[in-house]
Coordinates of C-alpha atoms in Angstrom, one line a residue:
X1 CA -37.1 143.8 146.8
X2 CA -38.0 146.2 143.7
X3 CA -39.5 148.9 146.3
X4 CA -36.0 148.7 148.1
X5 CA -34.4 149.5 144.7
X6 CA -36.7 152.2 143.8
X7 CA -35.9 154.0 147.4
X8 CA -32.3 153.6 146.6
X9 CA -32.0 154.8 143.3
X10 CA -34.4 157.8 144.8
X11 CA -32.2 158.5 147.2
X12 CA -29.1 158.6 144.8
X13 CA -31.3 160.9 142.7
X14 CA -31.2 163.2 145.5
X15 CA -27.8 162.7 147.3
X16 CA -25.7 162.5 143.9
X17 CA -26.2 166.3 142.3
X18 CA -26.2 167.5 146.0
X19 CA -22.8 165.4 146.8
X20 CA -21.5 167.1 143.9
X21 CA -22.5 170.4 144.4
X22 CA -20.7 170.2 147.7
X23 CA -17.6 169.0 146.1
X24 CA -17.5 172.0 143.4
X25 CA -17.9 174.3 146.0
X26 CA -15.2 173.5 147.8
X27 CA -12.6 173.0 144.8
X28 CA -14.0 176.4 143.8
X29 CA -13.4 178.3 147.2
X30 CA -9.8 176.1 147.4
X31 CA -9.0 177.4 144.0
X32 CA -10.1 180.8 144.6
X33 CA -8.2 181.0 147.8
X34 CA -4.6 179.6 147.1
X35 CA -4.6 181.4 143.6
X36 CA -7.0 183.5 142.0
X37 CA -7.2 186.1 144.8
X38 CA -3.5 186.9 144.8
X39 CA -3.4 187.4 140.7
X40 CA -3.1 191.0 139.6
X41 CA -6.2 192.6 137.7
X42 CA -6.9 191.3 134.3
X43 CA -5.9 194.3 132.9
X44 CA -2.3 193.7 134.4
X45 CA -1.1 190.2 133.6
X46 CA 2.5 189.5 135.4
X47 CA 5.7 190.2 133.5
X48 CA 7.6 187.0 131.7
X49 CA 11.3 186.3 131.3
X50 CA 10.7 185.7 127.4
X51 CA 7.7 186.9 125.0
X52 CA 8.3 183.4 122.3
X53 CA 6.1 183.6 119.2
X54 CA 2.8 182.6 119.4
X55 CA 0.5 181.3 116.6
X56 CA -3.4 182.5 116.9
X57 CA -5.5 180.2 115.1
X58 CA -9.2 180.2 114.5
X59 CA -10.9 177.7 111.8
X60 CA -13.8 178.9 110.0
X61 CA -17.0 177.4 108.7
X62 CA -19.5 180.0 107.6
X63 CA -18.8 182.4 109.8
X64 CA -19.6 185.5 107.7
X65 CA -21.1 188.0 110.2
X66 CA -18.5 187.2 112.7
X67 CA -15.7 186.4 110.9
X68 CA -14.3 190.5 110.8
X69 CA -14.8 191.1 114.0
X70 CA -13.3 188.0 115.6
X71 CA -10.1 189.0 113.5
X72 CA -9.9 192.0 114.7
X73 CA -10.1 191.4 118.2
X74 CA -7.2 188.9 117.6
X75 CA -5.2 191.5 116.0
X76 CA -5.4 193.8 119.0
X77 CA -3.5 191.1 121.5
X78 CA -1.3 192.9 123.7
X79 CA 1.4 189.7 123.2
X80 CA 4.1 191.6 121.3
X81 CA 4.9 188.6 119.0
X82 CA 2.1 186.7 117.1
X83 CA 0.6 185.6 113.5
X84 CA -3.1 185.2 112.7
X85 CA -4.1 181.3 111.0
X86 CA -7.4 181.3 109.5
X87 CA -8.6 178.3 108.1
X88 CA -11.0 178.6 105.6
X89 CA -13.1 175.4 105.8
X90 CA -15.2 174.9 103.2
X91 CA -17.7 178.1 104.1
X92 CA -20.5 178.6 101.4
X93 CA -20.9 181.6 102.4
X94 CA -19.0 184.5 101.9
X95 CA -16.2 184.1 105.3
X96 CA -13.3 183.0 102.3
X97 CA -13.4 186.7 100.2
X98 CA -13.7 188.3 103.6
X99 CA -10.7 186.8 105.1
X100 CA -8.9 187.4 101.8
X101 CA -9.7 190.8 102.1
X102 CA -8.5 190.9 106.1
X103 CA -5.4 190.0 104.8
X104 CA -4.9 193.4 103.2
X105 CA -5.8 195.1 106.7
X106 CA -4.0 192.5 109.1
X107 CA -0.4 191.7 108.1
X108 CA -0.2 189.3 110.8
X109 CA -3.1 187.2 108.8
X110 CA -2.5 184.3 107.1
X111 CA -5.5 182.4 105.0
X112 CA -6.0 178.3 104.3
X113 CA -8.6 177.2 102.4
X114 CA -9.5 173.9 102.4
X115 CA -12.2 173.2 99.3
X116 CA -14.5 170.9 101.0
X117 CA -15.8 170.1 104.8
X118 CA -13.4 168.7 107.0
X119 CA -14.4 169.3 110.5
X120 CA -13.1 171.7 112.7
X121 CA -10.2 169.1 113.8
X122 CA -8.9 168.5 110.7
X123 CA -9.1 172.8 110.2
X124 CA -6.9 172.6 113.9
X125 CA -4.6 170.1 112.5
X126 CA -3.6 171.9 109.3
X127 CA -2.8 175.7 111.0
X128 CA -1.2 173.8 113.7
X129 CA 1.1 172.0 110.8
X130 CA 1.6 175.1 109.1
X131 CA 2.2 177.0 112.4
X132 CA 5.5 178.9 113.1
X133 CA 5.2 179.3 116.8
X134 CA 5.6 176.9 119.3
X135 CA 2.7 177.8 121.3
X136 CA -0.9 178.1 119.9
X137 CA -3.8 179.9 121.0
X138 CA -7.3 178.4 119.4
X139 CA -10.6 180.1 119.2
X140 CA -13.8 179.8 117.1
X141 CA -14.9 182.2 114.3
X142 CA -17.7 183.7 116.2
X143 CA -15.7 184.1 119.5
X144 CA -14.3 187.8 120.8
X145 CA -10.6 187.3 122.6
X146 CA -10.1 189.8 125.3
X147 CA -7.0 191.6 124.5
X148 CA -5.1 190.3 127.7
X149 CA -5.9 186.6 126.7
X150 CA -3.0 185.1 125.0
X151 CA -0.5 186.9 127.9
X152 CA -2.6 185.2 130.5
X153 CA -2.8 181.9 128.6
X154 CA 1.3 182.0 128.3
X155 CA 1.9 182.7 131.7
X156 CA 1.0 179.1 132.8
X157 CA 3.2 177.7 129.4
X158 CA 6.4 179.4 130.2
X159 CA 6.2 178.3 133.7
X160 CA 6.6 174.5 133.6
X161 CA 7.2 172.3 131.0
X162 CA 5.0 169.8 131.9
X163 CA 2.0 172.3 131.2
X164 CA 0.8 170.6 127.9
X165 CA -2.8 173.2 127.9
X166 CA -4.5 176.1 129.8
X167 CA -8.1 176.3 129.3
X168 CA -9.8 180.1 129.1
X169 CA -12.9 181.5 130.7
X170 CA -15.7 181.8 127.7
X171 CA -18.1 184.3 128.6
X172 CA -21.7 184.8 127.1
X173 CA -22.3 188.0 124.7
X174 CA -26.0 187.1 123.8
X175 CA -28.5 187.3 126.9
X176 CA -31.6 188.3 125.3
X177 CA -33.6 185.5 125.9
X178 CA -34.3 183.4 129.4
X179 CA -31.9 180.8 127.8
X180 CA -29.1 183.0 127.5
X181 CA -29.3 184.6 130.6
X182 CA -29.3 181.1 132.3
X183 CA -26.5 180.2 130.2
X184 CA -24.9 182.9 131.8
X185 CA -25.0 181.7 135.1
X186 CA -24.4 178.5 134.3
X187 CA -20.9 179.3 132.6
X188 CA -20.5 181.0 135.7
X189 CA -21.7 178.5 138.5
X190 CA -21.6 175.6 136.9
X191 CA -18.5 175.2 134.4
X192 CA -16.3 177.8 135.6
X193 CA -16.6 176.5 139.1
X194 CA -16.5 173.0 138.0
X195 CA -13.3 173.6 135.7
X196 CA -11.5 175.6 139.5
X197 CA -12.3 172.7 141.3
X198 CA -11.1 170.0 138.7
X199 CA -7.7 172.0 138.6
X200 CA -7.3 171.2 142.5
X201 CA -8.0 168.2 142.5
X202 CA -6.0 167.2 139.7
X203 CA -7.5 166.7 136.2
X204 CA -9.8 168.8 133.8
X205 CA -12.5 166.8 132.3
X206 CA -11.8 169.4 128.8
X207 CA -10.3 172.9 127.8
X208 CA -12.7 175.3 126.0
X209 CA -13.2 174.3 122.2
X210 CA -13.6 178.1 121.9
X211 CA -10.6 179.3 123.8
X212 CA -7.6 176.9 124.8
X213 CA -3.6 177.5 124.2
X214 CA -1.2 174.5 123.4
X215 CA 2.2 173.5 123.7
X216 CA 2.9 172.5 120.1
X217 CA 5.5 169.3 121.3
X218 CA 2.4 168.4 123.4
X219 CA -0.5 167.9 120.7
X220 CA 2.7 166.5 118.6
X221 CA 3.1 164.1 121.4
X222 CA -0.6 162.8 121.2
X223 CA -1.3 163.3 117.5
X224 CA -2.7 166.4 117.5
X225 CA -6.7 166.2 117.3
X226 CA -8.5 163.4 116.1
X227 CA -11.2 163.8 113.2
X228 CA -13.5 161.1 114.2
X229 CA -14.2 162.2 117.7
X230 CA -17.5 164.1 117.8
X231 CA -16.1 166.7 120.4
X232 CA -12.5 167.5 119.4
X233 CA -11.9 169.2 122.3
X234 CA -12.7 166.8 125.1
X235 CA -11.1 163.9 123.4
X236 CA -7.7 166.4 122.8
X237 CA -8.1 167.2 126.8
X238 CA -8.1 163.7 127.9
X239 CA -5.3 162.1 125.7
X240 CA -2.7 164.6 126.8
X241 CA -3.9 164.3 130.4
X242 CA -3.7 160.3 129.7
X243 CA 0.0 161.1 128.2
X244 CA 0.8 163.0 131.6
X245 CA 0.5 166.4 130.2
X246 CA -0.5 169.0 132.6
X247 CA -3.4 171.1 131.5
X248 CA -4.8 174.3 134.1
X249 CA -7.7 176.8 133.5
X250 CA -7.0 180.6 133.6
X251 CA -10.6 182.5 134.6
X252 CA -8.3 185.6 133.2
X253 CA -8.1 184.4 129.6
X254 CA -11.9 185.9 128.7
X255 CA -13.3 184.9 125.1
X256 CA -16.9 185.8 124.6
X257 CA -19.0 183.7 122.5
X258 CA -22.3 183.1 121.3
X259 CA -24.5 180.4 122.3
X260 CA -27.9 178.8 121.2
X261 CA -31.2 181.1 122.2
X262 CA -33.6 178.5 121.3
X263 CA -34.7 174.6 122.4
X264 CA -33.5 172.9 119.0
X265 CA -30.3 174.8 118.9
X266 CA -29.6 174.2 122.4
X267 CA -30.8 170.6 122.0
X268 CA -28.4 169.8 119.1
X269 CA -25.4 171.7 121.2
X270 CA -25.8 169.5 124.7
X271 CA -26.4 166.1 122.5
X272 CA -22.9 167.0 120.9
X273 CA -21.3 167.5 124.2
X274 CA -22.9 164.2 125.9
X275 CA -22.2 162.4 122.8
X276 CA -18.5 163.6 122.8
X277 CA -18.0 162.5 126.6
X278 CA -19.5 158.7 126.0
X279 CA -16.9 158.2 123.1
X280 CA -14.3 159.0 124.9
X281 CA -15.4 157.1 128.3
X282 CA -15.8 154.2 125.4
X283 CA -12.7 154.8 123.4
X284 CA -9.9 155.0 126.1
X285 CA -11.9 152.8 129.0
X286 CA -9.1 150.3 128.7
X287 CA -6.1 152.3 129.1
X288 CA -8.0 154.2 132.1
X289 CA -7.8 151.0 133.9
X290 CA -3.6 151.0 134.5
X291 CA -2.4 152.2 137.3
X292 CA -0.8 154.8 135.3
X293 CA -3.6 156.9 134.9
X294 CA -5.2 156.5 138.1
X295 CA -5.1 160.7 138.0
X296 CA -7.9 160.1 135.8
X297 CA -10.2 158.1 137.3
X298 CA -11.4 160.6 139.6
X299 CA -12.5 162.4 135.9
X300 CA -13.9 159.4 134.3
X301 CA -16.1 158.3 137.4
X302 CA -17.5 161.0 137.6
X303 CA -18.9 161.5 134.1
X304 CA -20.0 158.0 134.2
X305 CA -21.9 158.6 137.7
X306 CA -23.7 161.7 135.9
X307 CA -24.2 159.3 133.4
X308 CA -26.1 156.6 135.6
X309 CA -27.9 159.5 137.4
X310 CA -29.2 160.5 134.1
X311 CA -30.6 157.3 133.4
X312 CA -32.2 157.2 136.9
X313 CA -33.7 160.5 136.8
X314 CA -35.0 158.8 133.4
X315 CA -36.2 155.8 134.9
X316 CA -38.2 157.8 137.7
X317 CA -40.1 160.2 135.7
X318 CA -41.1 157.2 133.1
X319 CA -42.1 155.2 135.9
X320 CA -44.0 158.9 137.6
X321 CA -45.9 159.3 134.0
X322 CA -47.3 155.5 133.9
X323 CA -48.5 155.3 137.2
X324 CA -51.0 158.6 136.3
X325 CA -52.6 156.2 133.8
X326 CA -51.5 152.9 134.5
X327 CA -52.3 150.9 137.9
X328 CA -48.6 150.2 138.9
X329 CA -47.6 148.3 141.8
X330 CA -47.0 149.7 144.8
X331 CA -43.6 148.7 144.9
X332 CA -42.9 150.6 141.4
X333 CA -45.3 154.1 142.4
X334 CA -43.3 157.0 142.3
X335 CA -45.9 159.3 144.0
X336 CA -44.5 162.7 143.0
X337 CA -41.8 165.0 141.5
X338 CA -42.6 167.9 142.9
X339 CA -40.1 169.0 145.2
X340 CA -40.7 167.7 149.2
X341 CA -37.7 168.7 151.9
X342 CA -35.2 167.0 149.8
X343 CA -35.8 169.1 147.0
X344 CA -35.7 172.4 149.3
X345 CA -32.8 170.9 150.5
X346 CA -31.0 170.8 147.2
X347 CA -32.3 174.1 145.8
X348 CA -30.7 175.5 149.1
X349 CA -27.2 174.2 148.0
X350 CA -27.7 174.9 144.3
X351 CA -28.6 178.7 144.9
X352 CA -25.5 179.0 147.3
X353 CA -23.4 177.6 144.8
X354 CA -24.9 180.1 142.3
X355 CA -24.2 182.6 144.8
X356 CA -20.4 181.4 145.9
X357 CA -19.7 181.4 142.1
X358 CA -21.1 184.2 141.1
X359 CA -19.3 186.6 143.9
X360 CA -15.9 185.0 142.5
X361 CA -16.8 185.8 139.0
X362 CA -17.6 189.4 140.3
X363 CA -14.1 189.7 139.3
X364 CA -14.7 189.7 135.8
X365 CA -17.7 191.1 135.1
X366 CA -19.1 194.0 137.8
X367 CA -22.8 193.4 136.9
X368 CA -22.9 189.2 136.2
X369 CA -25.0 189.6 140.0
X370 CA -28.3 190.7 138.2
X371 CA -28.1 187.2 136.4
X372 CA -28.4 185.2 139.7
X373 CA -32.2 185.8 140.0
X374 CA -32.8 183.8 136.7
X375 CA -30.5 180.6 138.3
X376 CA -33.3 180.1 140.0
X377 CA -34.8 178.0 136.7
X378 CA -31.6 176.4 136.4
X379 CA -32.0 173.0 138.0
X380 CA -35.5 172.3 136.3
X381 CA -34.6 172.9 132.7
X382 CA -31.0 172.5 132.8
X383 CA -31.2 169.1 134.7
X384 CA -34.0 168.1 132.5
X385 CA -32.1 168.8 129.1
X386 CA -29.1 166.9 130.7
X387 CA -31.2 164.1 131.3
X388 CA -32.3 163.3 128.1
X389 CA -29.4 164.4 126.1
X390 CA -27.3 161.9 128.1
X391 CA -29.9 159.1 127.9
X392 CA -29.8 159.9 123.6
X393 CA -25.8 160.3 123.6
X394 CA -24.7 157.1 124.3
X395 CA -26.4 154.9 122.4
X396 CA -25.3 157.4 119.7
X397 CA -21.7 156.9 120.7
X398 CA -22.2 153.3 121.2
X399 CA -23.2 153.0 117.7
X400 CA -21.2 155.2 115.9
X401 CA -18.5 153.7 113.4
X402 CA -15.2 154.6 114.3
X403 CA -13.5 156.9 111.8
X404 CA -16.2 158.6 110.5
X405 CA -15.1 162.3 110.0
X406 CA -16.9 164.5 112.3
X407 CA -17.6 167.7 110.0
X408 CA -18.5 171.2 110.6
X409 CA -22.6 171.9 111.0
X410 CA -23.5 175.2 111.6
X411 CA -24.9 176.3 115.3
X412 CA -27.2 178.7 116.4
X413 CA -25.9 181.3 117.9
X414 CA -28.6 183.2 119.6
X415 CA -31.4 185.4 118.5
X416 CA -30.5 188.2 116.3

């Protein structure tokens, strides 16, 4: 009885990530096919009926060596109507002066400063209140905005109504390390193909924290971001999708962005993500269970699958490192993890989804090709990480007391 358990749950070790890659590819080649391929160059976004106002806002949090430079690539939007919100966040460093000073240089800047840590929701919320366009775009302090971005973002606004959200395409500046040049890839094969093949098949599991646009009426409609949610963004994503708000990703809208170049850093980044996804599976499993919002399901099963998986994957290399010094019964003896012809199998399909991605994304960036060797490290240490970062998360989220603010903490961003 156990034995047959353990071959089951090895098999759905096996068949799960390779279902899923199968299922990404697809969406990815679907979306690619019925719209990306047809879209003009980046550097040419189409021409609108109407050019509204649109409010640019990016809260702050110690983000002194990034804090110019992210302003400036804001100011250089080729959206002929826009203001500049910087929220000021309790930094104790020196980003409040500097954005004072912008001020002088950027007359489209306007400065908030709130005197203590609130969290980068409650930062959201107040430019969003103080706002005087309709539509907003939202990055983070360290992130670069391509200078097509917010046209791109707006072309998916102005042409329905129901559009509540259009997620961008972050791209990686720091790729000095191993980490960052797999981070690379991944972005690339892994979350930019994922976020293609949500939008055909319905529902995005969450917009970019670092680059997302927003129908005002929309977060109005949901009450804006909530400041006890770990993961702002994914909680933000799922309430207007739960409200019947349509959100869609534009791989035009490039933002570039740091990320974390070491273990802890990278550590503390993934546990934040997989912490943010269990409290919203927790929060609104309820409500997911109507009829209503059966456009969701497909979302929310498949997180909590990856979930389960993670906690099998778990369970089988526990049960691999006690029977090296434990006599375990037979019916419990995981011989190996080393990679037999399932594992070819499923590196196969991973590298061909690397390689389907990465010739989409060619697109975007001429050279992202010479990053494909390195995806070959991708399912060990990536898969790893998400293991045990899912495994920690939920308790975490389990645990947590609702209404605790979720504050700023500084992240690493890369190796300088």
């Amino acid at each position: 009885m156990i034995g047959g358990i353990i071959h089951i749950l090895l098999a759905f070790a096996f068949f799960y990530p390779l279902a899923m890659s199968l299922l990404w590819m697809s969406g990815g080649l679907l979306y690619f096919l019925r719209w990306e391929r047809r879209e003009p160059a980046r550097v040419k976004p189409p021409s609108l009926a109407s050019y509204p106002m649109v409010s640019l806002i990016v809260p702050c949090h110690n983000e002194g060596e990034q804090v110019r430079e992210t302003i400036a690539n804001l100011a250089d939007q080729t959206w002929p109507d826009f203001e500049i919100i910087a929220v000021n966040d309790g930094s104790t460093d020196d980003t409040g002066p500097q954005l004072d000073e912008l001020m002088k240089v950027y007359p489209q800047l306007r400065v908030i400063h709130l005197s203590s840590n609130q969290g980068k929701a409650m930062g959201l919320r107040t430019a969003t209140l103080a706002a005087k366009g309709d539509y907003l775009v939202c990055v983070d302090g360290d992130a670069l905005l391509d200078r097509y971005a917010t046209h791109w973002l707006m072309t998916h606004l102005l042409s329905s109504s129901r559009v509540g959200a259009v997620t961008g395409n972050p791209r990686i500046r720091n790729r000095s390390t191993l980490l960052g040049k797999l981070q690379v890839g991944e972005f690339s094969s892994i979350i930019g193909l994922i976020k293609r093949a949500q939008r055909v098949y319905g529902r995005i599991f969450t917009v970019s924290g670092v680059i997302a646009a927003f129908r005002k009426v929309a977060l109005h409609d949901v009450g804006y971001w909530n400041t006890d949610m770990v993961t702002e963004d994914i909680d933000v994503s799922w309430r207007l999708q739960m409200r019947h708000w349509e959100i869609r990703y534009e791989p035009n809208a490039m933002c570039w962005i740091l990320m974390p170049e070491t273990l802890r850093g990278l550590w503390k980044q993934r546990l934040r993500w997989a912490q943010g996804g269990s409290e919203v599976l927790l929060r609104y499993a309820t409500k997911l269970m109507r009829w209503r919002q059966r456009r969701m399901w497909m979302v929310a099963a498949e997180y909590l699958i990856s979930m389960i998986w993670s906690y099998v994957m778990a369970l089988m290399v526990t049960l691999w490192l006690l029977g090296m010094v434990l006599p375990l019964p037979p019916s419990l003896h995981v011989p190996t993890l080393l990679p037999q012809w399932n594992g070819v199998v499923l590196g196969i399909i991973c590298m061909l989804q690397f390689l389907i991605s990465l010739l989409i994304d060619r697109r975007y960036e001429k050279r992202i090709g010479r990053n494909y060797y390195w995806m070959i490290w991708y399912p060990i240490a990536f898969w790893m990480l998400t293991t045990a970062t899912s495994v920690v998360a939920l308790p975490k989220a389990m645990f947590k007391r609702r209404g605790t603010r979720a504050v700023w903490t500084s992240p690493d961003r890369g190796v300088r």
